Coordinates of C-alpha atoms and ligand atoms in Angstrom, one line a residue:
M4 CA 39.5 -26.1 51.8
K5 CA 37.0 -27.8 54.9
K6 CA 35.0 -30.5 55.0
A7 CA 31.2 -29.8 56.2
A8 CA 28.5 -30.9 56.7
L9 CA 27.2 -34.6 55.2
L10 CA 24.7 -33.7 53.0
Y11 CA 23.5 -37.3 51.6
E12 CA 25.2 -41.3 51.0
G13 CA 25.0 -42.2 47.8
K14 CA 25.5 -46.2 47.0
A15 CA 29.3 -45.5 46.5
K16 CA 30.2 -42.3 47.5
K17 CA 28.8 -39.9 51.1
M18 CA 28.5 -36.0 49.9
Y19 CA 29.5 -33.3 52.2
A20 CA 29.5 -29.7 52.0
T21 CA 32.5 -27.2 52.1
D22 CA 33.1 -23.9 53.1
D23 CA 32.9 -22.4 49.6
E24 CA 29.3 -22.6 48.6
Q25 CA 30.5 -23.6 45.1
V26 CA 32.0 -26.8 46.4
V27 CA 31.6 -30.1 47.3
W28 CA 33.3 -33.0 48.9
A29 CA 32.7 -36.5 47.8
E30 CA 34.0 -39.3 49.7
Y31 CA 34.2 -42.6 47.4
I32 CA 33.3 -45.7 50.3
D33 CA 34.3 -49.6 50.5
Q34 CA 31.0 -50.3 49.1
A35 CA 29.5 -52.0 46.1
T36 CA 26.4 -52.3 45.1
A37 CA 23.6 -54.4 42.2
L38 CA 20.8 -54.4 41.5
N39 CA 19.7 -50.9 42.3
G40 CA 21.4 -51.4 45.6
A41 CA 19.9 -54.7 46.5
K42 CA 23.2 -56.3 46.1
K43 CA 25.5 -55.0 48.3
V44 CA 29.1 -55.8 49.8
A45 CA 31.5 -53.8 52.0
I46 CA 34.6 -54.4 50.1
A47 CA 37.8 -52.8 51.4
H48 CA 39.7 -50.9 49.1
K49 CA 37.6 -50.1 46.8
G50 CA 36.8 -46.7 46.9
T51 CA 40.3 -45.5 47.0
L52 CA 40.5 -47.3 43.7
N53 CA 37.5 -45.8 41.9
N54 CA 38.4 -42.4 43.7
Q55 CA 41.8 -42.5 41.9
I56 CA 40.9 -43.8 38.3
S57 CA 38.2 -41.3 38.1
G58 CA 40.2 -38.7 39.1
H59 CA 42.3 -39.8 36.2
I60 CA 39.7 -40.2 33.4
F61 CA 38.3 -36.9 34.4
N62 CA 42.1 -35.1 34.3
Y63 CA 42.5 -36.4 31.3
L64 CA 39.4 -35.9 29.8
K65 CA 40.5 -32.5 30.4
T66 CA 43.8 -32.1 28.8
Q67 CA 41.1 -33.0 25.8
G68 CA 39.0 -30.1 25.8
I69 CA 36.2 -31.9 28.3
E70 CA 35.6 -30.1 30.8
S71 CA 33.4 -31.7 34.1
A72 CA 32.9 -30.6 37.8
F73 CA 36.1 -32.9 39.3
I74 CA 38.5 -30.3 40.8
Q75 CA 41.2 -32.1 42.2
Q76 CA 41.5 -35.4 44.4
M77 CA 42.4 -34.1 48.5
S78 CA 43.1 -37.9 49.7
E79 CA 43.3 -41.8 48.4
T80 CA 39.7 -41.9 48.7
E81 CA 38.4 -38.1 48.5
Q82 CA 37.8 -35.4 45.9
I83 CA 36.4 -32.2 45.7
M84 CA 33.7 -31.3 43.0
K85 CA 32.4 -28.2 41.5
K86 CA 28.6 -27.8 43.2
V87 CA 26.5 -28.9 40.9
Q88 CA 22.5 -29.5 40.1
I89 CA 22.5 -33.2 39.4
I90 CA 19.9 -33.8 36.3
P91 CA 17.9 -37.0 37.4
L92 CA 19.1 -38.8 34.0
E93 CA 21.9 -41.3 33.5
T94 CA 23.5 -41.1 29.8
V95 CA 24.7 -44.3 29.0
V96 CA 26.7 -44.7 25.7
R97 CA 27.3 -48.5 24.0
N98 CA 29.7 -49.3 22.3
L99 CA 29.5 -53.3 21.9
A100 CA 26.3 -55.3 22.8
S101 CA 26.2 -56.5 26.8
G102 CA 24.4 -56.0 29.9
H103 CA 21.0 -54.9 29.5
F104 CA 21.1 -54.3 26.1
E105 CA 22.3 -57.8 25.3
T106 CA 19.3 -59.3 27.1
K107 CA 16.4 -56.9 25.8
F108 CA 17.4 -57.4 22.0
N109 CA 18.7 -60.9 22.3
V110 CA 22.0 -60.1 20.2
A111 CA 25.2 -61.7 20.4
H112 CA 27.5 -60.4 23.5
L113 CA 29.8 -57.5 22.4
M114 CA 28.3 -57.4 19.0
K115 CA 29.7 -54.4 17.1
F116 CA 27.6 -51.3 16.5
K117 CA 27.2 -49.5 13.5
Q118 CA 27.4 -46.3 15.6
P119 CA 27.4 -46.0 19.1
I120 CA 24.3 -45.5 20.9
V121 CA 23.4 -43.2 23.9
E122 CA 20.3 -43.9 25.8
F123 CA 18.7 -42.3 28.9
Y124 CA 17.5 -43.8 32.1
Y125 CA 15.3 -42.0 34.9
K126 CA 17.2 -41.9 38.4
S127 CA 14.3 -43.1 40.6
D128 CA 15.5 -45.6 43.1
A129 CA 12.1 -46.3 43.8
L130 CA 11.2 -47.0 39.8
D131 CA 14.2 -48.7 39.4
D132 CA 15.8 -46.3 36.9
P133 CA 13.2 -47.1 33.8
F134 CA 14.1 -46.2 30.9
I135 CA 13.5 -42.8 29.2
N136 CA 13.0 -41.4 25.3
D137 CA 13.4 -37.4 24.8
A138 CA 9.4 -36.9 24.2
Q139 CA 9.2 -38.6 27.9
I140 CA 11.9 -36.1 29.5
V141 CA 10.7 -33.2 27.9
A142 CA 6.7 -34.4 29.4
L143 CA 8.2 -34.8 32.5
D144 CA 10.4 -31.3 32.2
I145 CA 13.4 -32.7 33.5
A146 CA 15.1 -31.3 30.0
T147 CA 14.7 -29.2 27.2
P148 CA 15.3 -30.0 23.6
A149 CA 18.4 -28.4 23.4
Q150 CA 19.2 -29.9 26.5
I151 CA 19.1 -33.7 25.5
A152 CA 20.5 -32.4 22.5
E153 CA 23.4 -31.7 24.3
L154 CA 23.7 -34.2 26.5
K155 CA 23.9 -36.9 23.2
Q156 CA 26.8 -34.3 22.0
K157 CA 29.1 -34.6 25.2
A158 CA 28.6 -37.8 25.8
L159 CA 29.5 -38.6 22.4
T160 CA 32.5 -36.4 22.3
V161 CA 33.7 -38.3 26.2
N162 CA 33.2 -41.5 24.2
T163 CA 35.5 -40.7 21.7
A164 CA 37.8 -39.6 23.8
L165 CA 37.4 -42.6 25.9
K166 CA 37.5 -45.1 23.5
Q167 CA 41.3 -43.8 22.5
F168 CA 41.9 -43.8 26.3
F169 CA 41.2 -47.3 27.0
A170 CA 42.3 -48.4 23.9
D171 CA 46.2 -47.1 24.3
I172 CA 46.0 -49.6 28.0
D173 CA 44.8 -52.2 26.0
I174 CA 41.1 -52.2 27.0
T175 CA 37.9 -51.9 25.2
L176 CA 35.4 -49.9 26.4
V177 CA 32.1 -51.7 26.2
D178 CA 29.6 -49.2 27.6
F179 CA 29.2 -46.7 30.4
K180 CA 27.2 -44.6 31.8
L181 CA 27.4 -40.9 32.9
E182 CA 25.7 -38.2 34.6
F183 CA 25.5 -34.1 34.0
G184 CA 24.6 -31.6 36.5
L185 CA 23.2 -27.8 35.7
D186 CA 26.6 -25.4 37.2
F187 CA 25.4 -22.2 39.1
E188 CA 24.8 -20.4 35.9
G189 CA 22.8 -23.0 34.5
N190 CA 25.1 -24.4 32.1
I191 CA 25.5 -28.3 31.4
L192 CA 28.4 -29.9 33.1
L193 CA 29.9 -33.6 33.3
A194 CA 29.5 -34.7 37.3
D195 CA 29.6 -37.8 38.7
E196 CA 32.5 -40.4 38.5
I197 CA 33.7 -42.5 35.6
S198 CA 35.1 -45.7 36.8
P199 CA 34.8 -49.2 36.8
D200 CA 31.8 -49.1 38.4
T201 CA 29.9 -47.3 35.7
A202 CA 31.8 -48.6 32.5
R203 CA 32.0 -51.9 31.1
L204 CA 35.2 -52.1 30.3
I205 CA 37.5 -55.8 28.4
D206 CA 41.1 -56.5 29.0
Q207 CA 42.1 -56.7 25.2
K208 CA 44.9 -59.5 26.0
T209 CA 42.4 -61.8 28.0
G210 CA 39.3 -60.9 27.1
K211 CA 37.8 -60.8 31.0
S212 CA 35.9 -58.3 32.3
L213 CA 38.2 -55.8 34.5
D214 CA 34.7 -54.0 35.6
K215 CA 32.1 -54.8 37.6
D216 CA 30.7 -57.0 36.0
V217 CA 32.8 -59.3 38.1
F218 CA 31.0 -58.6 41.1
R219 CA 27.6 -57.9 39.0
K220 CA 28.0 -62.0 37.9
G221 CA 29.4 -63.3 41.4
L222 CA 33.0 -64.4 39.2
G223 CA 35.0 -63.3 42.1
D224 CA 36.9 -60.2 43.5
L225 CA 36.3 -56.8 41.6
R226 CA 39.6 -55.5 43.1
P227 CA 42.4 -57.1 40.8
G228 CA 40.5 -55.7 37.2
Y229 CA 40.4 -52.1 39.2
E230 CA 43.5 -52.5 40.2
E231 CA 44.8 -54.0 36.6
V232 CA 42.8 -50.5 35.3
L233 CA 44.5 -47.7 37.7
K234 CA 47.9 -49.5 37.1
R235 CA 47.5 -48.8 33.3
I236 CA 46.6 -45.4 33.7
E237 CA 49.4 -44.8 36.2
D238 CA 51.9 -46.9 33.9
K239 CA 50.9 -44.4 31.1
E240 CA 50.6 -41.2 32.8
R241 CA 54.1 -42.2 34.0
A242 CA 55.5 -43.0 30.0
I243 CA 53.7 -39.8 29.0
N244 CA 55.9 -38.0 31.5
V245 CA 59.3 -39.3 30.7
L246 CA 58.6 -38.5 27.0
G247 CA 57.2 -34.9 27.9
Ligands
C5P25 O1 22.9 -52.4 32.3 P1 23.3 -51.5 31.4 O2 23.7 -52.6 30.1 O3 22.0 -50.6 30.8 O4 24.4 -50.7 31.6 C1 24.7 -50.0 30.7 C2 26.7 -49.1 31.1 O5 26.1 -47.7 32.5 C3 27.3 -49.8 31.7 O6 28.9 -49.4 31.8 C4 27.2 -49.7 33.9 O7 27.9 -50.0 34.7 C5 26.8 -48.5 33.9 N1 25.7 -48.5 34.5 C6 25.9 -47.5 35.6 N2 25.0 -47.3 36.7 C7 23.9 -47.6 36.5 C8 23.5 -48.9 35.4 C9 24.0 -48.6 34.4 O8 26.7 -47.0 36.1 N3 22.7 -47.2 37.3

């Protein structure tokens, strides 16, 4: 597999074409952004951490029967993925109140919900990714009612699997964002990345954030938290391999 022309540069990844029309090559870059890119800082080694964490998570989801666009890691900072047409929605799942939900409804930090919440945001830098409801998604022809139902169901299935994955390494999964795409046959496929950039993760022992909130809130270097997440995932996998 050969890396070809740069397709576009996102906030956390550069996407390249490959010699296979159905495959794209992602390079995770050493950059953190917040406030829709208004806050942007170079952070050495961050690309490596997210590339590896995301790869481990997609491999785990596969073992749980959840397919994604992720194919395999190619280097410390690179991975290849099935080419999909990204649906311009950010699908957010929340288990505990934090971030925008906490502010919007003025509820206690980490308030537990009766059931997980799925929300959609319209992916648009120009509009600052506004909240969008089901009727608006259909009206704007972004997805059909059947596709919306499938996105919600898939997001909740990922949530169940990920909550367990993180609980096993003493981490609470507060909330996270997913992106989905359509493959060449029109099937909805989980895509993009799942990492501490896109999920709120709290250490059950210390109560500390192991995710991008450290950067968003200006609490210091985000890397020790990301490194801890990767270390716990790798330790768990080693333990499973020894047993297996
Ligand atoms: O900011 P908010 O509370 O809506 O974020 C919910 C979840 O979605 C968080 O885990 C956050 O990291 C993720 N998110 C993201 N990219 C965005 C917005 C939110 O990964 N553009």
